[in-house]
Short mmCIF file of C-alpha atoms in Angstrom, two decimals:
data_model
loop_
_atom_site.label_atom_id
_atom_site.label_comp_id
_atom_site.label_asym_id
_atom_site.label_seq_id
_atom_site.Cartn_x
_atom_site.Cartn_y
_atom_site.Cartn_z
CA MET A 485 -58.79 24.37 -39.72
CA SER A 486 -60.66 23.28 -42.87
CA ASP A 487 -63.33 25.36 -44.57
CA GLN A 488 -66.74 24.38 -43.19
CA ASN A 489 -68.13 24.58 -46.74
CA GLU A 490 -65.68 21.97 -48.02
CA PRO A 491 -67.41 18.69 -48.90
CA ASP A 492 -66.69 15.79 -46.60
CA PRO A 493 -64.26 13.36 -48.35
CA PHE A 494 -66.23 10.36 -47.12
CA ASP A 495 -69.46 11.74 -48.60
CA GLU A 496 -67.69 12.53 -51.88
CA ILE A 497 -66.46 8.95 -52.20
CA ILE A 498 -69.91 7.52 -51.50
CA ALA A 499 -71.55 9.91 -53.98
CA ALA A 500 -69.06 8.98 -56.68
CA GLU A 501 -69.84 5.29 -56.27
CA GLN A 502 -73.63 5.28 -56.05
CA ASP A 503 -73.87 2.96 -59.04
CA ARG A 504 -71.94 0.32 -57.11
CA ASP A 505 -72.95 -2.11 -54.42
CA PRO A 506 -73.70 0.25 -51.49
CA ASP A 507 -72.10 -1.98 -48.86
CA LEU A 508 -68.89 -2.29 -50.88
CA ALA A 509 -68.84 1.46 -51.52
CA VAL A 510 -69.05 2.15 -47.79
CA ILE A 511 -66.33 -0.41 -47.04
CA GLU A 512 -63.91 1.04 -49.60
CA ALA A 513 -64.68 4.60 -48.56
CA GLY A 514 -64.08 3.65 -44.95
CA SER A 515 -60.74 2.13 -45.89
CA ARG A 516 -59.60 5.48 -47.23
CA THR A 517 -60.70 7.44 -44.19
CA LEU A 518 -59.01 4.95 -41.85
CA ARG A 519 -55.80 4.57 -43.80
CA THR A 520 -53.76 6.96 -41.68
CA GLN A 521 -54.54 4.70 -38.74
CA GLY A 522 -53.96 1.47 -40.58
CA GLY A 523 -50.58 2.23 -42.14
CA PRO A 524 -49.52 1.97 -45.76
CA PRO A 525 -51.42 -0.43 -47.99
CA GLU A 526 -49.87 -3.63 -49.28
CA ALA A 527 -50.23 -5.17 -52.73
CA ASP A 528 -50.54 -8.86 -51.77
CA VAL A 529 -54.30 -8.81 -52.42
CA PRO A 530 -55.66 -7.33 -55.67
CA THR A 531 -57.69 -4.13 -55.65
CA ARG A 532 -60.45 -3.01 -58.00
CA PRO A 533 -59.12 -2.30 -61.53
CA GLU A 534 -58.13 1.32 -62.08
CA ASP A 535 -59.34 1.20 -65.68
CA SER A 536 -63.08 1.94 -65.65
CA GLU A 537 -63.88 -0.31 -68.63
CA THR A 538 -62.07 -3.27 -67.08
CA ASP A 539 -63.75 -2.59 -63.73
CA ALA A 540 -67.17 -2.51 -65.41
CA ALA A 541 -66.44 -5.76 -67.27
CA LEU A 542 -65.31 -7.46 -64.05
CA ARG A 543 -68.46 -6.32 -62.26
CA GLU A 544 -70.57 -7.77 -65.07
CA VAL A 545 -68.84 -11.14 -64.70
CA GLU A 546 -69.23 -10.99 -60.90
CA THR A 547 -72.94 -10.28 -61.34
CA GLU A 548 -73.37 -13.21 -63.75
CA LEU A 549 -71.51 -15.55 -61.37
CA ALA A 550 -73.58 -14.32 -58.41
CA SER A 551 -76.77 -15.32 -60.26
CA ARG A 552 -75.74 -18.98 -59.94
CA TRP A 553 -75.93 -21.31 -56.97
CA GLY A 554 -73.65 -20.05 -54.21
CA GLU A 555 -70.93 -22.10 -52.60
CA THR A 556 -73.17 -23.29 -49.78
CA LYS A 557 -75.84 -24.74 -52.08
CA LEU A 558 -74.65 -28.05 -53.42
CA GLU A 559 -75.84 -31.01 -55.43
CA PRO A 560 -73.28 -33.75 -54.72
CA SER A 561 -72.16 -34.65 -58.21
CA VAL A 562 -69.29 -33.90 -60.59
CA SER A 563 -71.45 -34.53 -63.66
CA ARG A 564 -71.81 -30.85 -64.59
CA ILE A 565 -68.14 -29.93 -64.19
CA ALA A 566 -67.17 -33.13 -66.02
CA ALA A 567 -69.45 -32.13 -68.90
CA LEU A 568 -67.83 -28.69 -69.00
CA MET A 569 -64.35 -30.21 -69.04
CA ASP A 570 -65.43 -32.49 -71.87
CA VAL A 571 -66.60 -29.68 -74.16
CA LEU A 572 -63.48 -27.65 -73.28
CA GLY A 573 -61.22 -30.53 -74.36
CA GLU A 574 -60.19 -31.70 -70.87
CA PRO A 575 -57.85 -28.78 -70.04
CA GLN A 576 -57.22 -30.15 -66.52
CA ARG A 577 -55.33 -33.09 -68.04
CA SER A 578 -52.71 -30.93 -69.77
CA TYR A 579 -50.58 -30.48 -66.63
CA PRO A 580 -49.71 -32.44 -63.46
CA SER A 581 -51.35 -31.35 -60.23
CA ILE A 582 -51.15 -31.38 -56.46
CA HIS A 583 -54.63 -31.67 -54.94
CA ILE A 584 -55.29 -30.48 -51.36
CA THR A 585 -58.17 -31.30 -49.03
CA GLY A 586 -58.67 -31.19 -45.25
CA THR A 587 -60.55 -29.02 -42.77
CA ASN A 588 -58.08 -26.26 -41.89
CA GLY A 589 -54.81 -24.99 -43.34
CA LYS A 590 -55.51 -25.74 -46.99
CA THR A 591 -54.90 -22.25 -48.38
CA SER A 592 -51.74 -21.60 -46.38
CA THR A 593 -50.40 -25.02 -47.38
CA ALA A 594 -51.26 -24.33 -51.03
CA ARG A 595 -49.38 -21.03 -50.88
CA MET A 596 -46.32 -22.75 -49.42
CA ILE A 597 -46.40 -25.47 -52.07
CA GLU A 598 -46.74 -22.82 -54.77
CA ALA A 599 -43.78 -20.86 -53.37
CA LEU A 600 -41.58 -23.97 -53.28
CA LEU A 601 -42.45 -25.04 -56.82
CA GLY A 602 -41.88 -21.51 -58.11
CA ALA A 603 -38.50 -21.33 -56.40
CA PHE A 604 -37.52 -24.43 -58.39
CA ASP A 605 -38.36 -22.58 -61.63
CA LEU A 606 -41.69 -24.25 -62.34
CA ARG A 607 -44.58 -22.21 -63.69
CA THR A 608 -47.45 -22.64 -61.25
CA GLY A 609 -51.19 -22.25 -61.26
CA ARG A 610 -52.96 -22.07 -57.89
CA TYR A 611 -56.70 -22.37 -57.28
CA THR A 612 -57.92 -21.60 -53.76
CA SER A 613 -61.11 -20.49 -52.02
CA PRO A 614 -62.73 -18.50 -50.63
CA HIS A 615 -61.18 -15.14 -51.48
CA VAL A 616 -60.31 -12.50 -48.89
CA GLN A 617 -61.17 -9.36 -50.90
CA SER A 618 -61.22 -9.96 -54.67
CA ILE A 619 -62.64 -12.87 -56.63
CA THR A 620 -59.53 -12.79 -58.84
CA GLU A 621 -57.46 -14.04 -55.87
CA ARG A 622 -58.85 -17.52 -56.45
CA ILE A 623 -56.90 -18.09 -59.68
CA SER A 624 -53.17 -17.39 -59.49
CA LEU A 625 -50.37 -17.78 -62.01
CA ASP A 626 -46.71 -17.71 -60.96
CA GLY A 627 -47.64 -16.77 -57.41
CA ALA A 628 -49.86 -13.78 -58.21
CA PRO A 629 -53.62 -13.49 -58.78
CA ILE A 630 -54.50 -13.14 -62.46
CA ASP A 631 -55.32 -9.57 -63.35
CA ALA A 632 -58.92 -8.48 -63.82
CA ALA A 633 -58.66 -8.25 -67.62
CA ARG A 634 -57.42 -11.83 -67.87
CA PHE A 635 -60.10 -13.01 -65.45
CA VAL A 636 -62.79 -11.45 -67.65
CA GLU A 637 -61.17 -12.81 -70.82
CA THR A 638 -61.07 -16.31 -69.36
CA TYR A 639 -64.75 -16.13 -68.47
CA GLU A 640 -65.73 -14.82 -71.90
CA ASP A 641 -63.68 -17.57 -73.59
CA ILE A 642 -65.54 -20.38 -71.87
CA LYS A 643 -68.94 -18.68 -71.54
CA PRO A 644 -70.43 -20.32 -74.70
CA TYR A 645 -69.43 -23.73 -73.35
CA ILE A 646 -70.90 -22.93 -69.94
CA GLU A 647 -74.20 -22.04 -71.60
CA MET A 648 -74.06 -25.25 -73.65
CA VAL A 649 -73.64 -27.38 -70.51
CA ASP A 650 -76.32 -25.38 -68.66
CA SER A 651 -78.83 -26.19 -71.41
CA GLN A 652 -78.13 -29.93 -71.15
CA GLN A 653 -78.14 -30.39 -67.36
CA GLU A 654 -80.94 -30.57 -64.81
CA TYR A 655 -79.24 -27.78 -62.85
CA ARG A 656 -77.06 -24.97 -64.15
CA LEU A 657 -73.38 -24.97 -63.29
CA SER A 658 -72.84 -23.40 -59.86
CA PHE A 659 -70.70 -20.38 -58.99
CA PHE A 660 -67.89 -22.65 -57.79
CA GLU A 661 -68.13 -24.99 -60.78
CA VAL A 662 -67.78 -22.11 -63.23
CA LEU A 663 -64.78 -20.71 -61.34
CA THR A 664 -63.19 -24.17 -61.30
CA GLY A 665 -63.67 -24.43 -65.06
CA MET A 666 -62.12 -20.99 -65.48
CA ALA A 667 -59.10 -21.95 -63.37
CA TYR A 668 -58.44 -25.17 -65.26
CA ALA A 669 -58.82 -23.39 -68.60
CA ALA A 670 -56.52 -20.52 -67.51
CA PHE A 671 -53.86 -22.97 -66.35
CA ALA A 672 -53.96 -24.81 -69.69
CA ASP A 673 -53.82 -21.55 -71.61
CA ALA A 674 -50.83 -20.17 -69.64
CA PRO A 675 -49.57 -22.98 -69.80
CA VAL A 676 -48.47 -24.02 -66.30
CA ASP A 677 -45.98 -26.72 -65.37
CA VAL A 678 -48.03 -27.76 -62.34
CA ALA A 679 -51.37 -26.82 -60.76
CA VAL A 680 -51.88 -26.53 -57.00
CA VAL A 681 -55.59 -27.04 -56.37
CA GLU A 682 -57.53 -26.66 -53.12
CA VAL A 683 -60.91 -28.38 -52.85
CA GLY A 684 -63.93 -26.22 -52.10
CA MET A 685 -65.66 -28.68 -49.79
CA GLY A 686 -65.17 -32.38 -49.16
CA GLY A 687 -63.45 -34.28 -51.92
CA SER A 688 -65.26 -36.97 -53.92
CA TRP A 689 -67.97 -34.75 -55.37
CA ASP A 690 -66.13 -31.44 -55.12
CA ALA A 691 -65.94 -29.68 -58.48
CA THR A 692 -62.14 -29.70 -58.39
CA ASN A 693 -62.10 -33.51 -58.35
CA VAL A 694 -62.09 -33.89 -62.13
CA ILE A 695 -58.30 -33.77 -61.85
CA ASP A 696 -56.16 -36.78 -60.98
CA GLY A 697 -53.61 -35.30 -58.60
CA ASP A 698 -50.13 -36.81 -58.82
CA VAL A 699 -49.88 -35.83 -55.16
CA ALA A 700 -52.89 -35.77 -52.83
CA VAL A 701 -52.48 -33.70 -49.66
CA VAL A 702 -54.78 -34.04 -46.64
CA THR A 703 -54.41 -31.32 -44.01
CA PRO A 704 -55.84 -31.97 -40.51
CA ILE A 705 -59.46 -33.15 -40.54
CA ASP A 706 -61.85 -31.86 -37.91
CA LEU A 707 -65.56 -31.12 -37.62
CA ASP A 708 -66.88 -28.59 -40.15
CA HIS A 709 -69.74 -28.71 -42.66
CA THR A 710 -71.07 -31.63 -40.60
CA ASP A 711 -74.51 -31.36 -42.21
CA ARG A 712 -72.95 -32.26 -45.56
CA LEU A 713 -69.82 -34.25 -44.78
CA GLY A 714 -70.61 -36.23 -41.63
CA GLY A 715 -70.59 -35.93 -37.87
CA THR A 716 -67.21 -37.54 -37.04
CA PRO A 717 -63.68 -37.06 -38.44
CA GLY A 718 -63.90 -40.59 -39.85
CA GLU A 719 -67.11 -39.87 -41.74
CA ILE A 720 -65.68 -36.60 -43.06
CA ALA A 721 -62.48 -38.39 -44.11
CA THR A 722 -64.54 -40.81 -46.21
CA GLU A 723 -65.61 -37.92 -48.41
CA LYS A 724 -62.21 -36.21 -48.44
CA ALA A 725 -60.46 -39.48 -49.37
CA GLY A 726 -62.09 -39.13 -52.78
CA ILE A 727 -59.15 -37.07 -54.03
CA ILE A 728 -56.76 -40.01 -53.55
CA LYS A 729 -56.32 -41.49 -57.02
CA GLN A 730 -54.72 -44.60 -58.47
CA ASP A 731 -50.92 -44.75 -57.95
CA ALA A 732 -50.78 -41.25 -56.45
CA THR A 733 -48.60 -40.20 -53.52
CA VAL A 734 -50.58 -39.19 -50.42
CA ILE A 735 -49.19 -36.69 -47.92
CA LEU A 736 -51.06 -36.94 -44.63
CA ALA A 737 -50.90 -34.30 -41.93
CA GLN A 738 -51.46 -35.54 -38.37
CA GLN A 739 -55.03 -36.88 -38.22
CA PRO A 740 -57.54 -38.20 -35.67
CA VAL A 741 -57.27 -41.99 -35.51
CA ASP A 742 -60.61 -42.69 -37.23
CA ALA A 743 -59.80 -40.28 -40.06
CA ALA A 744 -56.33 -41.77 -40.54
CA GLN A 745 -57.79 -45.27 -40.78
CA VAL A 746 -60.18 -44.21 -43.54
CA LEU A 747 -57.49 -42.38 -45.51
CA LEU A 748 -54.98 -45.21 -45.25
CA LYS A 749 -57.55 -47.78 -46.36
CA LYS A 750 -58.36 -45.69 -49.44
CA ALA A 751 -54.66 -45.40 -50.23
CA VAL A 752 -54.26 -49.18 -50.06
CA ASP A 753 -57.33 -49.70 -52.28
CA VAL A 754 -55.85 -47.55 -55.08
CA ASP A 755 -52.18 -48.56 -54.66
CA ALA A 756 -51.21 -45.06 -53.53
CA THR A 757 -47.95 -44.41 -51.68
CA VAL A 758 -48.40 -42.74 -48.27
CA ALA A 759 -46.18 -40.42 -46.26
CA ARG A 760 -47.41 -39.53 -42.76
CA GLU A 761 -46.50 -36.53 -40.65
CA GLY A 762 -44.71 -37.70 -37.52
CA LEU A 763 -43.41 -40.85 -39.22
CA GLU A 764 -42.03 -40.28 -42.73
CA PHE A 765 -41.72 -36.50 -42.31
CA GLY A 766 -42.35 -33.81 -39.71
CA ILE A 767 -41.01 -31.01 -37.53
CA VAL A 768 -37.65 -31.60 -35.83
CA SER A 769 -37.59 -28.29 -34.00
CA ARG A 770 -39.16 -24.85 -34.04
CA GLN A 771 -38.55 -21.63 -32.19
CA VAL A 772 -40.32 -18.30 -32.24
CA ALA A 773 -38.49 -15.64 -34.25
CA VAL A 774 -39.16 -12.01 -35.03
CA GLY A 775 -42.08 -11.92 -37.45
CA GLY A 776 -42.46 -15.69 -37.59
CA GLN A 777 -40.55 -18.82 -36.62
CA LEU A 778 -37.35 -20.74 -37.34
CA LEU A 779 -37.79 -24.39 -38.25
CA THR A 780 -35.86 -27.56 -38.78
CA LEU A 781 -37.98 -29.88 -40.91
CA ARG A 782 -37.50 -33.54 -41.66
CA GLY A 783 -38.55 -34.22 -45.19
CA LEU A 784 -38.73 -37.39 -47.27
CA GLY A 785 -35.12 -36.84 -48.33
CA GLY A 786 -33.51 -35.65 -45.11
CA GLU A 787 -33.35 -32.67 -42.78
CA TYR A 788 -33.77 -29.01 -43.76
CA ASP A 789 -32.44 -26.72 -41.04
CA GLU A 790 -32.62 -22.96 -40.42
CA VAL A 791 -35.83 -22.54 -42.41
CA TYR A 792 -37.38 -19.16 -41.60
CA LEU A 793 -41.17 -19.01 -41.98
CA PRO A 794 -42.70 -15.51 -41.69
CA LEU A 795 -45.99 -16.87 -40.34
CA HIS A 796 -47.05 -17.36 -36.73
CA GLY A 797 -48.22 -20.42 -34.86
CA PRO A 798 -47.44 -24.11 -34.47
CA TYR A 799 -50.09 -24.97 -37.05
CA GLN A 800 -48.21 -23.03 -39.73
CA ALA A 801 -45.08 -25.03 -38.93
CA HIS A 802 -47.11 -28.21 -39.48
CA ASN A 803 -48.42 -26.76 -42.75
CA ALA A 804 -44.83 -26.09 -43.79
CA ALA A 805 -43.81 -29.69 -43.09
CA VAL A 806 -46.75 -30.96 -45.15
CA ALA A 807 -46.00 -28.56 -48.01
CA LEU A 808 -42.34 -29.56 -48.12
CA ALA A 809 -43.21 -33.27 -48.20
CA ALA A 810 -45.74 -32.65 -50.98
CA VAL A 811 -43.18 -30.90 -53.15
CA GLU A 812 -40.56 -33.56 -52.40
CA ALA A 813 -43.08 -36.21 -53.47
CA PHE A 814 -43.85 -34.27 -56.65
CA PHE A 815 -40.14 -34.28 -57.54
CA GLY A 816 -39.77 -37.95 -56.60
CA VAL A 817 -37.63 -37.38 -53.51
CA GLY A 818 -37.61 -40.50 -51.35
CA ALA A 819 -38.69 -42.66 -54.27
CA GLN A 820 -36.92 -42.07 -57.61
CA ARG A 821 -34.21 -39.83 -56.12
CA PRO A 822 -32.53 -40.20 -52.71
CA GLU A 823 -31.09 -36.71 -52.29
CA PRO A 824 -33.11 -33.88 -50.70
CA LEU A 825 -34.14 -30.67 -52.40
CA ASP A 826 -31.61 -27.85 -52.52
CA ILE A 827 -31.65 -26.35 -49.01
CA ASP A 828 -30.94 -22.77 -50.09
CA THR A 829 -33.84 -22.84 -52.55
CA VAL A 830 -36.15 -24.25 -49.87
CA ARG A 831 -35.10 -21.54 -47.41
CA LYS A 832 -35.62 -18.81 -50.01
CA ALA A 833 -39.10 -20.11 -50.86
CA PHE A 834 -40.36 -20.35 -47.28
CA ALA A 835 -38.95 -16.94 -46.37
CA ALA A 836 -41.10 -15.38 -49.10
CA VAL A 837 -44.41 -17.02 -48.10
CA SER A 838 -47.37 -14.84 -47.16
CA SER A 839 -50.91 -15.77 -46.21
CA PRO A 840 -53.26 -12.77 -46.09
CA GLY A 841 -55.87 -12.92 -43.37
CA ARG A 842 -54.02 -15.60 -41.41
CA LEU A 843 -52.68 -13.98 -38.22
CA GLU A 844 -51.88 -10.95 -40.34
CA VAL A 845 -50.83 -7.77 -38.52
CA VAL A 846 -52.44 -4.78 -40.24
CA ARG A 847 -51.88 -2.03 -37.69
CA ARG A 848 -49.71 -1.07 -34.72
CA SER A 849 -50.45 0.99 -31.57
CA PRO A 850 -52.62 -0.82 -30.82
CA THR A 851 -51.77 -3.95 -32.77
CA VAL A 852 -54.65 -5.22 -34.92
CA VAL A 853 -54.43 -8.81 -36.17
CA LEU A 854 -56.70 -10.47 -38.73
CA ASP A 855 -57.36 -14.19 -38.76
CA ALA A 856 -59.93 -16.07 -40.83
CA ALA A 857 -60.62 -18.85 -38.30
CA HIS A 858 -64.26 -19.85 -38.76
CA ASN A 859 -64.63 -23.16 -36.96
CA PRO A 860 -63.66 -24.42 -33.48
CA ALA A 861 -60.53 -26.27 -34.62
CA GLY A 862 -59.25 -23.24 -36.49
CA ALA A 863 -60.07 -20.99 -33.54
CA ARG A 864 -58.17 -23.24 -31.12
CA ALA A 865 -55.12 -23.17 -33.40
CA THR A 866 -55.34 -19.39 -33.70
CA ALA A 867 -55.69 -18.91 -29.94
CA GLU A 868 -52.60 -21.05 -29.35
CA ALA A 869 -50.64 -19.09 -31.94
CA VAL A 870 -51.69 -15.73 -30.46
CA ARG A 871 -50.50 -16.80 -27.01
CA GLU A 872 -47.15 -17.84 -28.45
CA ALA A 873 -46.44 -15.04 -30.92
CA PHE A 874 -47.89 -11.95 -29.21
CA ASP A 875 -47.43 -10.55 -25.73
CA PHE A 876 -50.79 -8.82 -25.38
CA SER A 877 -51.62 -7.45 -21.94
CA ARG A 878 -55.26 -7.15 -23.01
CA LEU A 879 -56.77 -8.61 -26.20
CA ILE A 880 -60.12 -7.48 -27.60
CA GLY A 881 -61.92 -9.75 -30.05
CA VAL A 882 -64.01 -8.58 -33.00
CA VAL A 883 -66.12 -11.50 -34.17
CA GLY A 884 -68.44 -11.68 -37.16
CA ALA A 885 -69.45 -15.22 -38.09
CA SER A 886 -71.59 -17.07 -40.61
CA GLY A 887 -74.89 -18.47 -39.43
CA ASP A 888 -74.14 -22.01 -40.66
CA LYS A 889 -71.04 -22.45 -38.45
CA ASN A 890 -70.51 -23.83 -34.93
CA VAL A 891 -70.40 -20.32 -33.46
CA ARG A 892 -70.56 -21.43 -29.83
CA GLY A 893 -67.54 -23.68 -30.31
CA LEU A 894 -65.69 -20.84 -32.05
CA LEU A 895 -66.39 -18.41 -29.19
CA GLU A 896 -65.49 -20.98 -26.52
CA ALA A 897 -62.09 -21.47 -28.18
CA PHE A 898 -61.39 -17.73 -28.00
CA GLU A 899 -62.85 -17.10 -24.54
CA PRO A 900 -59.60 -17.70 -22.62
CA ILE A 901 -57.65 -15.12 -24.64
CA PHE A 902 -60.25 -12.35 -25.11
CA ALA A 903 -60.63 -9.82 -22.29
CA GLU A 904 -63.74 -8.55 -24.08
CA VAL A 905 -65.44 -9.31 -27.37
CA VAL A 906 -67.20 -6.97 -29.79
CA VAL A 907 -69.70 -8.93 -31.86
CA THR A 908 -70.67 -7.68 -35.30
CA GLN A 909 -71.73 -8.92 -38.72
CA ASN A 910 -70.32 -8.69 -42.22
CA SER A 911 -72.20 -7.77 -45.38
CA SER A 912 -72.76 -11.36 -46.55
CA HIS A 913 -76.27 -12.79 -46.64
CA ARG A 914 -74.80 -15.75 -44.72
CA ALA A 915 -73.73 -13.55 -41.80
CA MET A 916 -75.22 -14.35 -38.40
CA ASP A 917 -77.25 -11.43 -37.05
CA ALA A 918 -75.18 -9.46 -34.54
CA ASP A 919 -77.85 -9.70 -31.83
CA GLU A 920 -78.16 -13.45 -32.31
CA LEU A 921 -74.38 -13.79 -32.10
CA ALA A 922 -74.36 -11.56 -29.01
CA ALA A 923 -76.85 -13.82 -27.22
CA ILE A 924 -74.48 -16.78 -27.65
CA ALA A 925 -71.46 -14.64 -26.72
CA VAL A 926 -73.10 -13.55 -23.45
CA GLU A 927 -73.59 -17.21 -22.51
CA VAL A 928 -69.88 -17.88 -23.18
CA PHE A 929 -68.26 -14.65 -21.93
CA GLY A 930 -70.82 -13.15 -19.56
CA ASP A 931 -72.75 -9.95 -20.17
CA GLU A 932 -70.04 -7.54 -18.96
CA ARG A 933 -67.47 -8.79 -21.51
CA VAL A 934 -69.70 -8.49 -24.60
CA GLN A 935 -70.37 -5.39 -26.71
CA VAL A 936 -72.62 -5.34 -29.78
CA GLU A 937 -71.83 -3.21 -32.84
CA PRO A 938 -73.80 -4.42 -35.90
CA ARG A 939 -71.70 -2.32 -38.33
CA LEU A 940 -68.16 -3.61 -38.79
CA PRO A 941 -66.57 -0.11 -38.95
CA ASP A 942 -68.15 0.69 -35.57
CA ALA A 943 -67.00 -2.65 -34.17
CA LEU A 944 -63.41 -1.98 -35.21
CA GLU A 945 -63.45 1.51 -33.71
CA ALA A 946 -64.97 0.20 -30.47
CA ALA A 947 -62.38 -2.59 -30.18
CA ILE A 948 -59.47 -0.25 -30.90
CA THR A 949 -60.78 2.17 -28.26
CA LEU A 950 -61.02 -0.66 -25.71
CA ALA A 951 -57.47 -1.79 -26.53
CA GLU A 952 -56.17 1.76 -26.21
CA GLU A 953 -57.48 1.93 -22.65
CA GLU A 954 -54.34 0.00 -21.73
CA GLY A 955 -52.26 3.03 -22.71
CA GLU A 956 -49.92 3.61 -25.63
CA PHE A 957 -47.14 1.31 -24.42
CA ALA A 958 -49.13 -1.24 -22.44
CA GLY A 959 -49.61 -3.88 -25.15
CA GLY A 960 -53.33 -3.91 -25.85
CA GLY A 961 -54.40 -5.57 -29.09
CA VAL A 962 -57.35 -6.47 -31.31
CA LEU A 963 -58.04 -9.76 -33.10
CA VAL A 964 -60.61 -9.68 -35.90
CA THR A 965 -61.91 -13.15 -36.70
CA GLY A 966 -64.89 -15.47 -37.30
CA SER A 967 -65.14 -15.43 -41.10
CA VAL A 968 -63.04 -14.89 -44.21
CA ILE A 969 -65.59 -12.27 -45.27
CA THR A 970 -65.31 -10.39 -41.97
CA VAL A 971 -61.52 -10.42 -42.29
CA GLY A 972 -61.64 -9.23 -45.90
CA GLU A 973 -63.93 -6.32 -45.09
CA ALA A 974 -61.84 -5.37 -42.05
CA ARG A 975 -58.73 -5.51 -44.23
CA LEU A 976 -60.23 -2.91 -46.54
CA LEU A 977 -61.37 -0.72 -43.69
CA LEU A 978 -57.90 -0.76 -42.16
CA GLY A 979 -56.18 0.18 -45.38
CA ARG A 980 -54.78 -3.14 -46.59
CA ARG A 981 -55.86 -3.07 -50.22
#
C-alpha cells in the first residue's frame, strides 16, 4: 500500500506542465495513467520532443501557425500560395508528384503509394492532413514524419518569405497554405525523388494545387463539405477535377455516375490518360486474414497475387488497388513498359503499410478500436469493415464529432453496429457540444442506448466499463470515432504515443 503522503502522479504531471496548453497537459497525463490498460506505446506517430529547447521552439511555431486562418476558413484562390512559391523559387517544380483528391481514403492511399515508391528505392516526400496527434506528421520524408527540429528549421527558413507575401496580399497566408509551402520547400531541400501530396479540401483552389501532378488520383467522391464544394457528387467532382493537369495520367477509384462523367470530361479536355477501377485495374479477390486481408490485385501491367495488407475492410482493399495503379502509372507500366512491377517488392511494400487511426486496435480485453470516420460515407465503410474483421458480441461506440459535419448521417451509419453509444466532445473549438450531439443521438438510437460524458477520458472509461459487462471472454469491444481529433486524443489517453 502506498504512503498516503506521496504525491499523486497525475497531479505531479499536471503541475509540471502548467505552462502548457491545459487540455493537452491533461490528455498527456491521462495517457500515462492509462498506459497499463492500453498496452505498450508504438512509435508510428511522433511524440513531443524530449529536448526542452526543441519542444519550446516547436510550440512557438505552432502558436504562430495557430494565429492564422484555420483549415475551415477559406478564400477560394491559389494566389497567395502561388506568390509564396514564386518568391521561394518554385520548389514544387523540382520533383515529380502524385496528387491525390477525393472524399475518403486519401491518407491511407497516400501511405500505400509512399510505401510502394519507397520499396522501389525512391526517396519520397508525403504531405497529408489532418494530423492525428502531432503537426509534424503532415510532412514526411522516406516514410517517416520529419523530426521537430527539422520542422522548426523549415519554418524559420521560409518565414521571411511568408512575411513578404503576407504584406503584399489582401489576406495573410492561412495555416494550411503555410504548411503546404513548408512541405514543398522541405521536399526540395531533401531532395526527394517524388512527392505524394494529398489535397486539403476540393482541388482547383486547394493550396496544394500549385503542383502539376504527373499522376492524379481520385479516391471515391461522396458528400462532404457540401457548403463549399457542392450538394451532389457531380458538383463536388467539378472542384476536385482541378488537380487533373495537361497530359497527366488519372487513376479513378469507383465513382458515382455523375462524378465519373465530370472527371472523364476533364481528362478529355486536357488530354489526360485515364485508368478506371473495375475496368483497367481492380480487385480480383480478397479474403480476411489475421490482422488484415489477403488480396489478388489486377494492375495496369497484370495480376499481383498473395498480397497481404495489414489493414481491415473492403475499402482498404480498394485503396490498395488504386495505390498500386498510381505507382504503376508513375513508372509507365501499361504505357511505356508492358511488364508489371516486381511482385516480391509489391508484397513487401503492402505488408509494411500502417494507417494510424484507421481501424487501429489500441487495446485488448476489451478490444478498443480507433477510426477517424467523420462523414456518413466513411462511417458506412467503417461499419462494414467492423462487421467483417471483428467478431464483437457487443460493441460500444464513443463518438465525438465536429459541429460542421453531417452528424445525423454519421450516427445513422453506426446505429446498426452499436449496442450503445457514449457521446462526448474533443478539445477542438470545432467540436460539437456533447449535449447537442446527445440530442441527435437519442433521436437515432433511442434514449436508453445513449450515455453522455462531455470529457473524453470519462467517455472512454464508461465505454470500456460497458464493454466489460460482457465478461472477460465474451467479445465486447469499443469503437472510438467521429473525428480525427477525437481519435488522436483517445490515442494519447490509451497510451499510443
